[in-house]
Coordinates of C-alpha atoms and ligand atoms in Angstrom, one line a residue:
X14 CA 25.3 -1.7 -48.3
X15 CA 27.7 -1.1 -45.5
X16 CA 25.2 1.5 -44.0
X17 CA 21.5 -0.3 -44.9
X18 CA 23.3 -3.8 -43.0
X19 CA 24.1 -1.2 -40.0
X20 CA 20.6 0.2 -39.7
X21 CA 19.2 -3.3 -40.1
X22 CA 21.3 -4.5 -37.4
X23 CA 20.3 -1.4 -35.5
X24 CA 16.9 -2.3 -35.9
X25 CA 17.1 -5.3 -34.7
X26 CA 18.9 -4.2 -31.3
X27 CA 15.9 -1.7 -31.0
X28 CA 13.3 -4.7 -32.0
X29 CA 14.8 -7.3 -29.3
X30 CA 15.1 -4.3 -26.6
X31 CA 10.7 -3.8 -26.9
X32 CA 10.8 -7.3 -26.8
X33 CA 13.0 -7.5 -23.9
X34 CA 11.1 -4.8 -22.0
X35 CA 7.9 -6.1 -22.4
X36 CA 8.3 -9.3 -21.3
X37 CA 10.4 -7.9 -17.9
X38 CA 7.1 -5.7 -17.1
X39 CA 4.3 -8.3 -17.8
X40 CA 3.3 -10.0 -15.1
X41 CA 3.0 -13.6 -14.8
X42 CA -0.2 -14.9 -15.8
X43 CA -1.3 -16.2 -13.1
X44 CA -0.9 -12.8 -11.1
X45 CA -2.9 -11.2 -14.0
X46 CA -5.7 -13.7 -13.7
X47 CA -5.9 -13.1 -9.8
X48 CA -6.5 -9.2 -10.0
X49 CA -9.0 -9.8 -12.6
X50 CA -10.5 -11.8 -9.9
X51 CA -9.6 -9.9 -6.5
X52 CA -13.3 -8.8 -5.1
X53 CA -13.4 -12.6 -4.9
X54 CA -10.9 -12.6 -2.8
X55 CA -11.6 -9.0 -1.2
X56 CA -12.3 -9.3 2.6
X57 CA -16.1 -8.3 2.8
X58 CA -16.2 -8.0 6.3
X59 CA -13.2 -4.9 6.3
X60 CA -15.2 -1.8 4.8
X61 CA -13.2 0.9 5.1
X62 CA -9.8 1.7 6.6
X63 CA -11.1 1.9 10.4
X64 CA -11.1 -1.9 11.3
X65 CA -10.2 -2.5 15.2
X66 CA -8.5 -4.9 16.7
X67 CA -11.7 -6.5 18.4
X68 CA -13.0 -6.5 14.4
X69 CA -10.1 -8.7 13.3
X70 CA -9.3 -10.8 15.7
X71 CA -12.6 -13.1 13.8
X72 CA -11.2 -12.3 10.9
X73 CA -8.0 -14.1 12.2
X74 CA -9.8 -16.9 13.4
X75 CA -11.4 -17.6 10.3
X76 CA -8.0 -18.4 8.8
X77 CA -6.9 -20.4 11.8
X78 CA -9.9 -22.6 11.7
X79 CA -10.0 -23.0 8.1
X80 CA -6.0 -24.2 8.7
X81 CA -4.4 -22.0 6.7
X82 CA -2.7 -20.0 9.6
X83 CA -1.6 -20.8 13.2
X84 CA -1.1 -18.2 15.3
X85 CA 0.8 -17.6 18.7
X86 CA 0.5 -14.1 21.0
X87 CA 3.7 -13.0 21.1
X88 CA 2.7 -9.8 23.4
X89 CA 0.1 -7.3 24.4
X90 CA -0.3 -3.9 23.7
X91 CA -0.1 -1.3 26.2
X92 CA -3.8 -1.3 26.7
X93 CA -3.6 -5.4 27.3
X94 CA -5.1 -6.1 23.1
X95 CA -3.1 -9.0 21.8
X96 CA -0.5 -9.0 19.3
X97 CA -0.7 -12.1 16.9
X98 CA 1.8 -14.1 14.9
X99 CA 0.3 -16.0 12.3
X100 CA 2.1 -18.3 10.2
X101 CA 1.2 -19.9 6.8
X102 CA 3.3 -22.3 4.4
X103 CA 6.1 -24.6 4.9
X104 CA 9.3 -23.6 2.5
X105 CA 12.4 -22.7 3.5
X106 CA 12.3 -19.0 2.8
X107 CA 11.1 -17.5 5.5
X108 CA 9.9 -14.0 4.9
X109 CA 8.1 -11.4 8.3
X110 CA 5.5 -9.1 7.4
X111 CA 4.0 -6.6 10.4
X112 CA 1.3 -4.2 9.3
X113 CA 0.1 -1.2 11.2
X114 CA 3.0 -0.5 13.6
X115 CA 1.5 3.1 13.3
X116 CA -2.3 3.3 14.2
X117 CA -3.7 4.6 11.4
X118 CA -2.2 3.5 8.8
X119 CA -4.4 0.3 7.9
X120 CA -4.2 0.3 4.4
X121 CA -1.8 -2.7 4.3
X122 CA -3.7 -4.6 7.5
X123 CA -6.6 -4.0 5.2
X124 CA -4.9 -6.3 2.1
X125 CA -3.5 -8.9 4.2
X126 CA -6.6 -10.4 4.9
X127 CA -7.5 -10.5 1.1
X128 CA -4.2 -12.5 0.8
X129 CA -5.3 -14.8 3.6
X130 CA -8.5 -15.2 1.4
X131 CA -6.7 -15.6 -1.6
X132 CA -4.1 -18.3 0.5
X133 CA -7.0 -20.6 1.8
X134 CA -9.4 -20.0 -1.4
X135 CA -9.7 -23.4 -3.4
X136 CA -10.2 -22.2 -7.3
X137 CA -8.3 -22.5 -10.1
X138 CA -5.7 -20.3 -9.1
X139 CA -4.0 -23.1 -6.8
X140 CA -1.0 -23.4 -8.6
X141 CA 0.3 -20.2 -7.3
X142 CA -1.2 -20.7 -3.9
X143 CA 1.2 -23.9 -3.8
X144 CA 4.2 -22.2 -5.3
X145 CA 3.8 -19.4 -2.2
X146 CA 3.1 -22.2 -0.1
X147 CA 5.3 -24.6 -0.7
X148 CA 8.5 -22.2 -1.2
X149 CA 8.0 -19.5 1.7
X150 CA 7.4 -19.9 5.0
X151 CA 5.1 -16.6 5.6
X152 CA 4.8 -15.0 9.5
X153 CA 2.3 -12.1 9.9
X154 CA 1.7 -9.7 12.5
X155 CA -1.0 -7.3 11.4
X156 CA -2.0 -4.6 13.4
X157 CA 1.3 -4.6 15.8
X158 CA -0.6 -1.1 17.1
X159 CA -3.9 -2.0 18.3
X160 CA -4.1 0.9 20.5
X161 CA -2.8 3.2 18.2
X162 CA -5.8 1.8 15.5
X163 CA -8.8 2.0 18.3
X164 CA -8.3 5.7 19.0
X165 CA -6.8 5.9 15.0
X166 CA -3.4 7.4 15.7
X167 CA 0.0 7.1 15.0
X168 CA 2.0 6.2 18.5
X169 CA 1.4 3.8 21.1
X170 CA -0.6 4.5 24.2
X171 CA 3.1 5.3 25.8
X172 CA 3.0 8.0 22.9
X173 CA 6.0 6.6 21.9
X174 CA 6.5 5.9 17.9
X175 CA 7.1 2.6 18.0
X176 CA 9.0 3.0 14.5
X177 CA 11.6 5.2 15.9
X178 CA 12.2 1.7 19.2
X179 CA 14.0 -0.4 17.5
X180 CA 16.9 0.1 19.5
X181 CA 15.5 0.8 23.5
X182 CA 12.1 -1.3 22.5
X183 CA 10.8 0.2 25.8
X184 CA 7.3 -0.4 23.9
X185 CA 5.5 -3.6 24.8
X186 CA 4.8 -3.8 20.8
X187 CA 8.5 -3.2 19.7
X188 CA 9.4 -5.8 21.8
X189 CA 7.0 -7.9 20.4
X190 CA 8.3 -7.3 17.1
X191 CA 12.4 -7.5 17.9
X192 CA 11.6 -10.4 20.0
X193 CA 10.0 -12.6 17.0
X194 CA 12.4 -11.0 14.5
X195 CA 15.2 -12.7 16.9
X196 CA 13.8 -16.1 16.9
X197 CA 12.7 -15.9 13.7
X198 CA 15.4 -15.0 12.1
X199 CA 13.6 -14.7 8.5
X200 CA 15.6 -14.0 5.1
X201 CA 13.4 -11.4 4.2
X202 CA 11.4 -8.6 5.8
X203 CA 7.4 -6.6 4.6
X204 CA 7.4 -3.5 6.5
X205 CA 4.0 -2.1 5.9
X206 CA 2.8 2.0 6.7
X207 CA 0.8 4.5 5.2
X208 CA 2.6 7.9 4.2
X209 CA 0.8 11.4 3.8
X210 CA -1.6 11.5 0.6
X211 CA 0.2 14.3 -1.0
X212 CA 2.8 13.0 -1.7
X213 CA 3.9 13.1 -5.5
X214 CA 5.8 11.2 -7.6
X215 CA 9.1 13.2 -8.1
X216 CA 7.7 16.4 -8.8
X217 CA 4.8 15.6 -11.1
X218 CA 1.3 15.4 -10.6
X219 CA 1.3 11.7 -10.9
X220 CA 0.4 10.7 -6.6
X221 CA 2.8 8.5 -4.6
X222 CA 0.3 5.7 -4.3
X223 CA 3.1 3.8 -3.2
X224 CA 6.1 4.4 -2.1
X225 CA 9.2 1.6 -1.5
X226 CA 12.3 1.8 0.7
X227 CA 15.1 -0.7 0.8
X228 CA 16.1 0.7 3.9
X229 CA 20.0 1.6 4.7
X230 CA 21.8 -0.3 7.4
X231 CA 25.1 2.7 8.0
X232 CA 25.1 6.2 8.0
X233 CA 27.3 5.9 4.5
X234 CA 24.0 3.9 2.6
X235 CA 26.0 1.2 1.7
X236 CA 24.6 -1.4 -0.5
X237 CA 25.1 -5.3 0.4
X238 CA 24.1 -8.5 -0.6
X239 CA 20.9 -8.2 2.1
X240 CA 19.9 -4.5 0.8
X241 CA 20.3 -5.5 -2.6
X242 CA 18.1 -8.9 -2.0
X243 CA 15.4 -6.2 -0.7
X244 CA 15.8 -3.2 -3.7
X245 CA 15.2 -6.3 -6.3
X246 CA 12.3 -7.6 -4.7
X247 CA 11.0 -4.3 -5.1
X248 CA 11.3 -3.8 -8.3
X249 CA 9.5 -7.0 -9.4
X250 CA 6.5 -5.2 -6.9
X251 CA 7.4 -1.9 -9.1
X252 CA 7.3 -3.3 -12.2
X253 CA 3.6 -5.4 -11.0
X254 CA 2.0 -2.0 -9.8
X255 CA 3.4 -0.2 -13.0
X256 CA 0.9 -2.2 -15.4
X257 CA -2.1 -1.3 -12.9
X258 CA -1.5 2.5 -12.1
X259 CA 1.4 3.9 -14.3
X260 CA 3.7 6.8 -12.6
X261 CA 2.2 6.4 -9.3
X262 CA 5.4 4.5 -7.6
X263 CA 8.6 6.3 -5.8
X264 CA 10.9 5.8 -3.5
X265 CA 11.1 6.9 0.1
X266 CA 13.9 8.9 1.4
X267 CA 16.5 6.4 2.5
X268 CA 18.5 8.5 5.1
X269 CA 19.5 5.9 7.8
X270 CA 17.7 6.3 11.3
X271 CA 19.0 3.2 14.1
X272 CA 15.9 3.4 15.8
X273 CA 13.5 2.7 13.0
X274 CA 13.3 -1.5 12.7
X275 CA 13.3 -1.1 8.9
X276 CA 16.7 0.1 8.8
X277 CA 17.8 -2.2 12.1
X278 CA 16.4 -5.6 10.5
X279 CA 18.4 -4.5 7.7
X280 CA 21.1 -4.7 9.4
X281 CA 20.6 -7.6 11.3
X282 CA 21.1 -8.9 8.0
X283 CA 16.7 -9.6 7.0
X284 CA 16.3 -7.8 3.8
X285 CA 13.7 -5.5 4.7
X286 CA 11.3 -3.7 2.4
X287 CA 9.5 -0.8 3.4
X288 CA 5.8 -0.3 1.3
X289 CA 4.0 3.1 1.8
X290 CA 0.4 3.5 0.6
X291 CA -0.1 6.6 0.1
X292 CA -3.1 8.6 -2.0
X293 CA -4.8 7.6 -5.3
X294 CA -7.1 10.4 -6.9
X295 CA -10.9 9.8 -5.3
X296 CA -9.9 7.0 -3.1
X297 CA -10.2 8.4 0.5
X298 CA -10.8 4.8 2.4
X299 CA -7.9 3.7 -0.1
X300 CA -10.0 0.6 -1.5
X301 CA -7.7 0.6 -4.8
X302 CA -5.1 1.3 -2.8
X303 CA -5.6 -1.9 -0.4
X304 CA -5.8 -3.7 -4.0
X305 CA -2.4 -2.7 -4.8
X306 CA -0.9 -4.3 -2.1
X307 CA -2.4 -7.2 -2.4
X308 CA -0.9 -7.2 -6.2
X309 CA 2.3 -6.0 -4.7
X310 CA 2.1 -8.7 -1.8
X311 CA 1.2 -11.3 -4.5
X312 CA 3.7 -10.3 -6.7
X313 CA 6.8 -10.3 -4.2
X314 CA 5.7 -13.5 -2.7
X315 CA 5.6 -15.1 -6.4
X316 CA 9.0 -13.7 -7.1
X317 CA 11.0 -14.4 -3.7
X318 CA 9.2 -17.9 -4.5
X319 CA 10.7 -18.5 -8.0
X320 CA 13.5 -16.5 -7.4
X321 CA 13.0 -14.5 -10.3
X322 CA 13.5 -11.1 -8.8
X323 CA 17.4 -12.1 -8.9
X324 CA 17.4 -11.1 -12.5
X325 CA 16.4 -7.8 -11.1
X326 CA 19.2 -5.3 -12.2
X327 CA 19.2 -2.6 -9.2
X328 CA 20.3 0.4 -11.1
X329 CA 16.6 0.3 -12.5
X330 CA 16.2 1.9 -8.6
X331 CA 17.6 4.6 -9.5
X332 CA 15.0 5.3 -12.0
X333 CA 12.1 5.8 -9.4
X334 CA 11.3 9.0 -8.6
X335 CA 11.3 10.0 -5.2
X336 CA 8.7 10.9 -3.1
X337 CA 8.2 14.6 -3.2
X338 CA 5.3 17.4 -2.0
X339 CA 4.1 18.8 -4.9
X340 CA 0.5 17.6 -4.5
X341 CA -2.6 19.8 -3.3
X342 CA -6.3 18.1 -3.3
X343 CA -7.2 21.0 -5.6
X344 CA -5.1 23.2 -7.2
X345 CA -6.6 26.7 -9.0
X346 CA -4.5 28.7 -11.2
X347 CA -4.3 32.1 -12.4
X348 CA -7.4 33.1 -10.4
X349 CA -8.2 37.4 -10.0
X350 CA -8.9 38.1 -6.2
X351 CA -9.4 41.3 -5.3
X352 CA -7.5 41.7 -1.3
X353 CA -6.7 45.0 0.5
X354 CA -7.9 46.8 -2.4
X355 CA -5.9 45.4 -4.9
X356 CA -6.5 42.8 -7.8
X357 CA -3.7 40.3 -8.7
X358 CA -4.1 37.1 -10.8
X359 CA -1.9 34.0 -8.7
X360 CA -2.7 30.4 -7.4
X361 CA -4.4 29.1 -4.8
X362 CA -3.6 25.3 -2.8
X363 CA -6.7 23.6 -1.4
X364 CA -6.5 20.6 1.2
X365 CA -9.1 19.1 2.9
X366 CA -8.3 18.7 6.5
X367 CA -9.6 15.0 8.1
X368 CA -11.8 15.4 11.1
X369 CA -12.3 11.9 13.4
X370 CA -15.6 10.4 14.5
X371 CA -15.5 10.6 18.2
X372 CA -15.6 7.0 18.0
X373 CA -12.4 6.6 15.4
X374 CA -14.4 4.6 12.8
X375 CA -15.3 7.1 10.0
X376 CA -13.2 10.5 8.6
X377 CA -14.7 14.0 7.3
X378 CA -13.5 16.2 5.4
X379 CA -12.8 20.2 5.8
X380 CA -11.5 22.1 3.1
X381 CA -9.1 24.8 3.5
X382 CA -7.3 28.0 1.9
X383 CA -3.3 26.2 1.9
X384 CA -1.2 28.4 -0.2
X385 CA -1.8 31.6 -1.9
X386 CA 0.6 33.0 -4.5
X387 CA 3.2 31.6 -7.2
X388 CA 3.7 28.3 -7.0
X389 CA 6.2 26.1 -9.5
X390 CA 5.7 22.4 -10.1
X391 CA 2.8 21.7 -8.0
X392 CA -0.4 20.2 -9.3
X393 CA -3.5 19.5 -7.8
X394 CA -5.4 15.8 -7.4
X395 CA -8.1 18.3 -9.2
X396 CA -7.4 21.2 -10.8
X397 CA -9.2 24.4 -11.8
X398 CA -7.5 26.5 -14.9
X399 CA -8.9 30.0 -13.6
X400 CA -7.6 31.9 -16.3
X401 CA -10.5 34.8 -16.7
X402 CA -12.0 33.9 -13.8
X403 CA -12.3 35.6 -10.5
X404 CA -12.6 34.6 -6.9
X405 CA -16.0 35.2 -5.9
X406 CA -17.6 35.3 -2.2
X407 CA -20.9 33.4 -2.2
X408 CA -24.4 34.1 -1.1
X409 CA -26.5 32.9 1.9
X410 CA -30.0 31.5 0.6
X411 CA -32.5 31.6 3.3
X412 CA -35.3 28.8 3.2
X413 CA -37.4 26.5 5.3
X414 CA -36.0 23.0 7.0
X415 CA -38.5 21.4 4.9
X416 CA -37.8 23.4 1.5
X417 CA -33.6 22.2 2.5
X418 CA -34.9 18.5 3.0
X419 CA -36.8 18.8 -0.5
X420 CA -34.1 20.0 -2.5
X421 CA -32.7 17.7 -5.2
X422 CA -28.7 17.8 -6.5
X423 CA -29.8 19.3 -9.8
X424 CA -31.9 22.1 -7.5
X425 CA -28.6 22.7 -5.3
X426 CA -26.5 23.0 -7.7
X427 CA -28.9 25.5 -9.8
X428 CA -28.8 27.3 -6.5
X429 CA -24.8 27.4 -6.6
X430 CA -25.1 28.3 -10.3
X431 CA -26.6 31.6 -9.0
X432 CA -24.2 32.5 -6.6
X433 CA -25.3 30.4 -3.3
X434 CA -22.8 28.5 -1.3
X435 CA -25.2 28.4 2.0
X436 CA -28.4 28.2 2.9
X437 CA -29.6 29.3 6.6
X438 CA -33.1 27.7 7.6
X439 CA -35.9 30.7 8.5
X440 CA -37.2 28.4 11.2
X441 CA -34.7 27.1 13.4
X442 CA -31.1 26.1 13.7
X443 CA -28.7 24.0 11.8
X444 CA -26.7 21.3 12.6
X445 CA -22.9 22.1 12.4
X446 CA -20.4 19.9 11.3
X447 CA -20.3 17.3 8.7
X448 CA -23.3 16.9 6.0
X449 CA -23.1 14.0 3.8
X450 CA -23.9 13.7 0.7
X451 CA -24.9 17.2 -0.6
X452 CA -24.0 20.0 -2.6
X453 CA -24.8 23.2 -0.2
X454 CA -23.1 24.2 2.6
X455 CA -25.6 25.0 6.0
X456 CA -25.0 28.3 8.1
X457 CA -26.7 29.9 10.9
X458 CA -25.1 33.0 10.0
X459 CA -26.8 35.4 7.9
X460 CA -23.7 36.2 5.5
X461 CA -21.1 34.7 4.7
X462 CA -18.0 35.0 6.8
X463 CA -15.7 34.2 3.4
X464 CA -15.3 37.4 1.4
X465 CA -11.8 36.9 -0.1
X466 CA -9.0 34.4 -0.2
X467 CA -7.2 34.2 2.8
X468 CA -4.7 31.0 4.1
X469 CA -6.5 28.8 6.5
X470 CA -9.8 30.1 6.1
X471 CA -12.7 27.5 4.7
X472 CA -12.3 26.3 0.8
X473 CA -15.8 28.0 0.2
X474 CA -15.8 30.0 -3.0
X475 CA -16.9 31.1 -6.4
X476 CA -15.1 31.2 -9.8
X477 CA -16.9 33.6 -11.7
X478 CA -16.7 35.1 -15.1
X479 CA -19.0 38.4 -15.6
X480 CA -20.5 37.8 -12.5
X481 CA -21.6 34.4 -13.4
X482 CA -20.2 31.1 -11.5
X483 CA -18.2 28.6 -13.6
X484 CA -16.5 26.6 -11.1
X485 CA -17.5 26.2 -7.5
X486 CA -15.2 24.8 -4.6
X487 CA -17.6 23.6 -2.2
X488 CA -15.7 22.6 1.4
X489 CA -12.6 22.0 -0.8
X490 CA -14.2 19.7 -3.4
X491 CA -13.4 20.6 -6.9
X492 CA -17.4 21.3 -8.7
X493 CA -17.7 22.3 -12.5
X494 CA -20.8 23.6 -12.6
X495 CA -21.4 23.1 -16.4
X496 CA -21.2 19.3 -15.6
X497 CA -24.4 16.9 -14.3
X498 CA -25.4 17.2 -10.4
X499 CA -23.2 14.7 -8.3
X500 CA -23.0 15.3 -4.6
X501 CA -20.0 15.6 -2.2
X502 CA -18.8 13.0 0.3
X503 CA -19.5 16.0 2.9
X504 CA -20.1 19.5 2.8
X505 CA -20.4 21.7 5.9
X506 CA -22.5 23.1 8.5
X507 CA -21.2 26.1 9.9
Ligands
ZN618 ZN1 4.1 4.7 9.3

């Protein structure tokens, strides 16, 4: 009796501790009903991650005329581009949020002005929109690096980081930023980047697709009642993005650095969150990725506005992986290459390498060799199981311009199905560079320079088994060949 009345009571400790959990990790319904609906709110005129300053600034004005925001200049770049404040709401929490202090890293500018949609949008999701509204008073700066996103890099046109001036702000931007952060004086603090897409989650192939920091204030990470206001908020946000991409949150590495403003507003006593967007499998101009902030925005804003994140218990932190770099964009294992003379079975690590449009508004892509050899917890966005297969240099197919204009996916890849990676036109020269949407590569060279796997050289290679092609890496894109014809975002012209 004794023992059925323990497992009974037992059970229901377990019972109320599902119930408890799933309740803590839903999200509100209102915030469940908005993503359902975000390509209402999705900003139509911001395609990809590229937008420049002279793109937004209509954007901006959009929201100022339709009354939701009202914006001041609080500086100019380097190069003279302003640098807006905009300010939405009237409560009496008062929260900063400044996207895009490095040039290219837009993913966060990018979801800002799907919140501004969401803000001014007059549908039956107002009730939120009033909570947000009438509890937070909300201050934007997006893009605080104009000049860094027109030539799409990270520093200012000083060179300097502006991340690493919080404390000589001898950038005109910086200043911008410590100046309003002085006046200001807000509770709480959004400081918005992009991290380096190969980042994992701890070490498992799940990608950091974002990453949080509470930022320390001291050298000795101590936690206060600001930090702490910060790690909570984040985990209602972890908890939001959790439901919508499971595994693909960590933490950034927290080491205290006085001259980034994360860790300086900190200690200035705004409890500052740092969000890093970085990779989600197939998602290059990180679309899904600008809808996770916007979730995560959403979320916070809901949660600093009901005040709900102070049932947040922060040793759930601790239970974040951190961000770690154990990602490749394709991963092949146990491969046989033949090098030197000798045949080994090991692992290869491919990356594709982003090449700039000379007028910084589009990315291609150029796969390369990373990492040959033994490799131990390391996965690959795509990976190749090579086991009985071996690394196979392809063949050149020579053929007219107009026979290579002709050619359908299905005919390509029957072409790479027998052994061709290339073809060289008979009648004039090819382009080099970047070719969209195909399955072959071009060359003007009658072989091919790739006979065996070397680190750094192009991601152009067979998998064969009895002299017969199974798999395919084409420019460092991942093709099954026993799967349907789909071209690549780019192949390569050599
Ligand atoms: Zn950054």
């Amino acid at each position: 009796m004794k023992i059925r009345l323990l497992v009974f009571f037992n059970l229901m400790l377990v019972t109320s501790h599902i119930a408890m959990c799933q309740s803590s990790s839903q999200n509100s319904v209102a915030i469940e009903k908005i993503w359902g609906q975000y390509d209402k709110y999705k900003e139509p005129a911001i395609k990809n991650r590229f937008m420049k300053h002279a793109e937004m600034m209509p954007l901006i004005q959009k929201h100022v005329d339709s009354k939701l925001l009202s914006k001041e200049e609080i500086g100019k770049s380097v190069r003279g581009r302003s640098i807006n404040h905009l300010t939405a709401g009237r409560g009496k929490t008062k929260v900063l949020l400044w996207s895009q202090m490095h040039g290219d890293e837009s993913t966060a500018t990018m979801a800002l002005f799907d919140v501004f949609n969401f803000l001014s949008s007059n549908d039956d999701n107002n009730e939120l929109k009033r909570l947000i509204l009438d509890n937070l008073e909300l201050h934007f700066v997006p893009m605080l690096n104009p000049d860094g996103a027109q030539a799409w890099k990270r520093r200012n046109d000083l060179e300097i980081d502006i991340n690493r001036d919080a404390r000589m702000q001898v950038t005109p931007e910086g200043r911008a930023l410590m100046g309003l952060a002085k006046k200001l004086q807000p509770q709480i603090g959004f400081n918005l980047h992009d991290q380096n897409y190969l980042y994992s989650s701890g070490r498992s192939k799940n990608s950091a697709t974002i990453s949080f920091l509470a930022p320390a204030y001291n050298y000795p990470k101590d936690m206060n009642a600001v930090r702490k206001r910060a790690t909570q908020i984040i985990l209602s946000m972890n908890k939001a993005l959790q439901s919508k991409s499971p595994g693909n949150v960590a933490k950034y590495n927290d080491d205290f650095d006085p001259r980034c403003f994360g860790d300086t507003f900190q200690g200035m006593g705004i409890s500052t969150i740092l969000i890093e967007s970085g990779g989600y499998y197939h998602d290059p101009e990180k679309q899904f990725i600008r809808k996770l902030n916007f979730l995560a925005l959403l979320t916070a804003f809901e949660s600093i506005a009901k005040g709900s994140f102070e049932k947040e218990d922060i040793k759930d932190y601790d239970a974040i992986p951190e961000n770690d770099n154990s990602l490749y964009d394709v991963f092949v294992k146990n491969v046989m290459i033949t090098k030197e003379g000798q045949e080994f079975i090991t692992h290869l690590g491919v990356n594709r390498s982003q090449i700039r449009a000379s007028d910084n508004s589009a990315m291609t892509y150029s796969g390369r060799i990373a990492e040959i050899g033994d490799q131990e917890l390391v996965f690959g966005y795509d990976e190749i199981d090579a086991s009985g297969l071996k690394f196979t240099p392809a063949k050149v197919k020579t053929m007219t311009r107009a026979e290579w204009d002709r050619l359908t996916p299905q005919q390509e890849l029957d072409l790479i199905k027998e052994g061709y990676l290339f073809v060289k036109w008979s009648d004039g020269q090819s382009p080099t560079g970047a070719i969209k949407n195909r399955l072959l590569n071009l060359t003007n060279n009658a072989e091919n320079t790739v006979q065996s796997a070397s680190i750094g050289q192009n991601a152009q290679f067979l998998l064969s088994k009895d002299g017969k092609p199974v798999f395919a890496v084409v420019n460092g894109y991942k093709v099954d060949l026993s799967q349907p014809a789909k071209v690549l975002v780019n192949t390569y012209g050599y």
